[in-house]
Amino acid sequence: MTAVDNESGAEVAWYALDAAAALDRLGVVTAEGLNDAEVDSRRERFGANTLPAVAGPSAWSVAWRQIINPMTLMLIGVVVVSALADQRSTTVMVGLLVSLNVVRGTSQEIKAQESVDALAHLQVRAARVRRNGSIVEIDAAELVPGDIVSLEAGESAPADGRIITAATLEMQESALPGESAPVPKD
C-alpha cells in the first residue's frame, strides 16, 4: 500500500523503507512522537483509523447470483427440457436439487459475510502511543500515520505499522490466514 509523502506529495512504498527512513519521511522524532497540532492535521488529512462500513448484499441479491451461476442455469435448462419431454420425475428431482442448491448456497454466503463482519468487530479498541514526549492511551480510531505505538506481551496491534524496536517479537496471525503458531517478526 502506498501513502502520500508529506513533503513532496509523491507516493511512497512505505514497506520498502527501513524504520529510520519511514520516521524521517513522516517527520517523527522517536523520543517525542507527534504533537497535538500535527495529530489534528494528520487526522484531518487521513481520517480515522477505522475500516469503512459496507452494507452486505441482501438475501435476494445473493440468491439471484446463485441462480445466474452457469451450472445452475444449465440445470434449469435440464428442468425445462425434461418438462417439455414430459419426464416428470426428472423435472421434479432436478428442480428440487436446483432449489436446494440455491437455498444452501445463499445460506452459506450469508454466513460467510456474517463471519467477515464479526472479524471487523475484533478490532483493537485502545492503543498506547507516544505523543508530546510521553506514552498516552487513546482510542485506536484516533491513530494517525506517524504515531509511535507501544505494545506489550499479549496485546493486539491496533493498526498496520513499522517495528522500530522489539525483543523476541512474535505475532499471532490466526484471525485471517488460520496460521496456528505465532510468527516471529523483526
Tab-separated table of C-alpha atoms in Angstrom, residues 17-150:
chain	number	residue	atom	x	y	z
A	17	LEU	CA	11.685	1.867	3.605
A	18	ASP	CA	13.602	0.986	6.746
A	19	ALA	CA	12.243	2.321	10.056
A	20	ALA	CA	14.577	5.334	10.198
A	21	ALA	CA	13.692	6.412	6.648
A	22	ALA	CA	9.957	5.989	7.328
A	23	LEU	CA	10.212	8.097	10.509
A	24	ASP	CA	12.190	10.738	8.621
A	25	ARG	CA	9.635	10.937	5.790
A	26	LEU	CA	6.803	11.177	8.314
A	27	GLY	CA	8.646	13.880	10.234
A	28	VAL	CA	8.559	12.000	13.541
A	29	VAL	CA	11.179	12.026	16.306
A	30	THR	CA	11.069	8.634	18.093
A	31	ALA	CA	11.572	10.053	21.605
A	32	GLU	CA	8.871	12.714	21.165
A	33	GLY	CA	6.220	11.177	18.916
A	34	LEU	CA	3.678	13.546	17.401
A	35	ASN	CA	2.453	16.780	18.956
A	36	ASP	CA	-1.235	17.654	19.231
A	37	ALA	CA	-1.234	20.097	16.306
A	38	GLU	CA	0.362	17.525	13.988
A	39	VAL	CA	-2.108	14.837	15.145
A	40	ASP	CA	-5.033	17.127	14.311
A	41	SER	CA	-3.557	17.967	10.914
A	42	ARG	CA	-2.992	14.292	10.046
A	43	ARG	CA	-6.415	13.215	11.290
A	44	GLU	CA	-7.999	15.848	9.052
A	45	ARG	CA	-5.874	14.704	6.117
A	46	PHE	CA	-6.082	10.895	6.518
A	47	GLY	CA	-9.273	10.354	8.522
A	48	ALA	CA	-9.966	7.871	11.304
A	49	ASN	CA	-8.173	4.541	11.755
A	50	THR	CA	-11.310	2.506	11.044
A	51	LEU	CA	-12.499	0.115	8.387
A	52	PRO	CA	-15.213	1.555	6.190
A	53	ALA	CA	-18.657	0.155	6.940
A	54	VAL	CA	-20.074	-1.563	3.889
A	55	ALA	CA	-23.607	-2.865	3.820
A	56	GLY	CA	-23.734	-6.520	2.855
A	57	PRO	CA	-25.812	-7.759	-0.049
A	58	SER	CA	-29.450	-8.647	0.561
A	59	ALA	CA	-30.535	-12.287	0.666
A	60	TRP	CA	-32.384	-11.765	-2.625
A	61	SER	CA	-29.282	-10.478	-4.420
A	62	VAL	CA	-27.224	-13.383	-3.063
A	63	ALA	CA	-29.899	-15.835	-4.224
A	64	TRP	CA	-30.009	-14.162	-7.650
A	65	ARG	CA	-26.227	-14.606	-8.005
A	66	GLN	CA	-26.718	-18.276	-7.117
A	67	ILE	CA	-29.411	-18.634	-9.789
A	68	ILE	CA	-27.390	-16.988	-12.584
A	69	ASN	CA	-24.413	-19.238	-11.889
A	70	PRO	CA	-23.664	-21.102	-15.181
A	71	MET	CA	-24.036	-24.551	-13.569
A	72	THR	CA	-27.404	-23.606	-12.065
A	73	LEU	CA	-28.568	-22.175	-15.394
A	74	MET	CA	-27.576	-25.436	-17.076
A	75	LEU	CA	-29.601	-27.419	-14.540
A	76	ILE	CA	-32.574	-25.090	-15.025
A	77	GLY	CA	-32.228	-25.870	-18.750
A	78	VAL	CA	-32.379	-29.583	-17.880
A	79	VAL	CA	-35.587	-28.934	-15.903
A	80	VAL	CA	-37.142	-27.107	-18.875
A	81	VAL	CA	-36.126	-29.779	-21.405
A	82	SER	CA	-37.323	-32.558	-19.069
A	83	ALA	CA	-40.663	-30.794	-18.636
A	84	LEU	CA	-41.037	-30.399	-22.418
A	85	ALA	CA	-40.187	-34.101	-22.874
A	86	ASP	CA	-42.822	-34.995	-20.274
A	87	GLN	CA	-40.211	-36.526	-17.918
A	88	ARG	CA	-41.983	-35.605	-14.688
A	89	SER	CA	-39.740	-37.479	-12.264
A	90	THR	CA	-36.580	-35.935	-13.773
A	91	THR	CA	-38.193	-32.494	-13.825
A	92	VAL	CA	-39.196	-32.709	-10.157
A	93	MET	CA	-35.903	-34.251	-8.986
A	94	VAL	CA	-33.626	-31.782	-10.796
A	95	GLY	CA	-35.937	-28.879	-9.856
A	96	LEU	CA	-35.687	-29.844	-6.186
A	97	LEU	CA	-31.896	-30.169	-6.445
A	98	VAL	CA	-31.622	-26.726	-8.060
A	99	SER	CA	-33.834	-25.206	-5.363
A	100	LEU	CA	-31.858	-26.903	-2.591
A	101	ASN	CA	-28.575	-25.755	-4.154
A	102	VAL	CA	-29.746	-22.128	-4.382
A	103	VAL	CA	-31.067	-22.093	-0.804
A	104	ARG	CA	-27.948	-23.753	0.581
A	105	GLY	CA	-25.540	-21.574	-1.413
A	106	THR	CA	-27.376	-18.427	-0.317
A	107	SER	CA	-27.291	-19.534	3.312
A	108	GLN	CA	-23.560	-20.285	3.186
A	109	GLU	CA	-22.726	-16.977	1.533
A	110	ILE	CA	-24.725	-15.022	4.108
A	111	LYS	CA	-22.988	-16.901	6.952
A	112	ALA	CA	-19.588	-16.149	5.371
A	113	GLN	CA	-20.487	-12.443	5.219
A	114	GLU	CA	-21.512	-12.551	8.886
A	115	SER	CA	-18.114	-14.084	9.726
A	116	VAL	CA	-16.321	-11.266	7.909
A	117	ASP	CA	-18.463	-8.732	9.764
A	118	ALA	CA	-17.579	-10.422	13.062
A	119	LEU	CA	-13.862	-10.059	12.223
A	120	ALA	CA	-14.382	-6.330	11.803
A	121	HIS	CA	-15.624	-6.185	15.407
A	122	LEU	CA	-12.366	-7.780	16.623
A	123	GLN	CA	-10.569	-4.502	16.032
A	124	VAL	CA	-8.449	-3.247	18.890
A	125	ARG	CA	-10.322	-0.550	20.797
A	126	ALA	CA	-7.417	1.203	22.571
A	127	ALA	CA	-3.770	1.973	21.805
A	128	ARG	CA	-0.806	3.317	23.744
A	129	VAL	CA	1.108	5.899	21.708
A	130	ARG	CA	3.944	8.334	22.213
A	131	ARG	CA	2.602	11.869	21.924
A	132	ASN	CA	4.206	15.084	23.138
A	133	GLY	CA	7.082	13.055	24.588
A	134	SER	CA	5.034	10.702	26.783
A	135	ILE	CA	3.037	7.495	26.425
A	136	VAL	CA	-0.742	8.041	26.471
A	137	GLU	CA	-3.674	5.686	25.908
A	138	ILE	CA	-6.093	6.696	23.162
A	139	ASP	CA	-8.949	5.156	21.217
A	140	ALA	CA	-7.454	3.127	18.345
A	141	ALA	CA	-9.631	5.030	15.846
A	142	GLU	CA	-7.652	8.176	16.768
A	143	LEU	CA	-4.337	6.783	15.458
A	144	VAL	CA	-2.755	8.693	12.577
A	145	PRO	CA	0.183	7.956	10.248
A	146	GLY	CA	3.368	8.644	12.201
A	147	ASP	CA	2.054	7.626	15.621
A	148	ILE	CA	4.546	5.536	17.574
A	149	VAL	CA	2.573	2.674	19.128
A	150	SER	CA	3.809	0.842	22.219
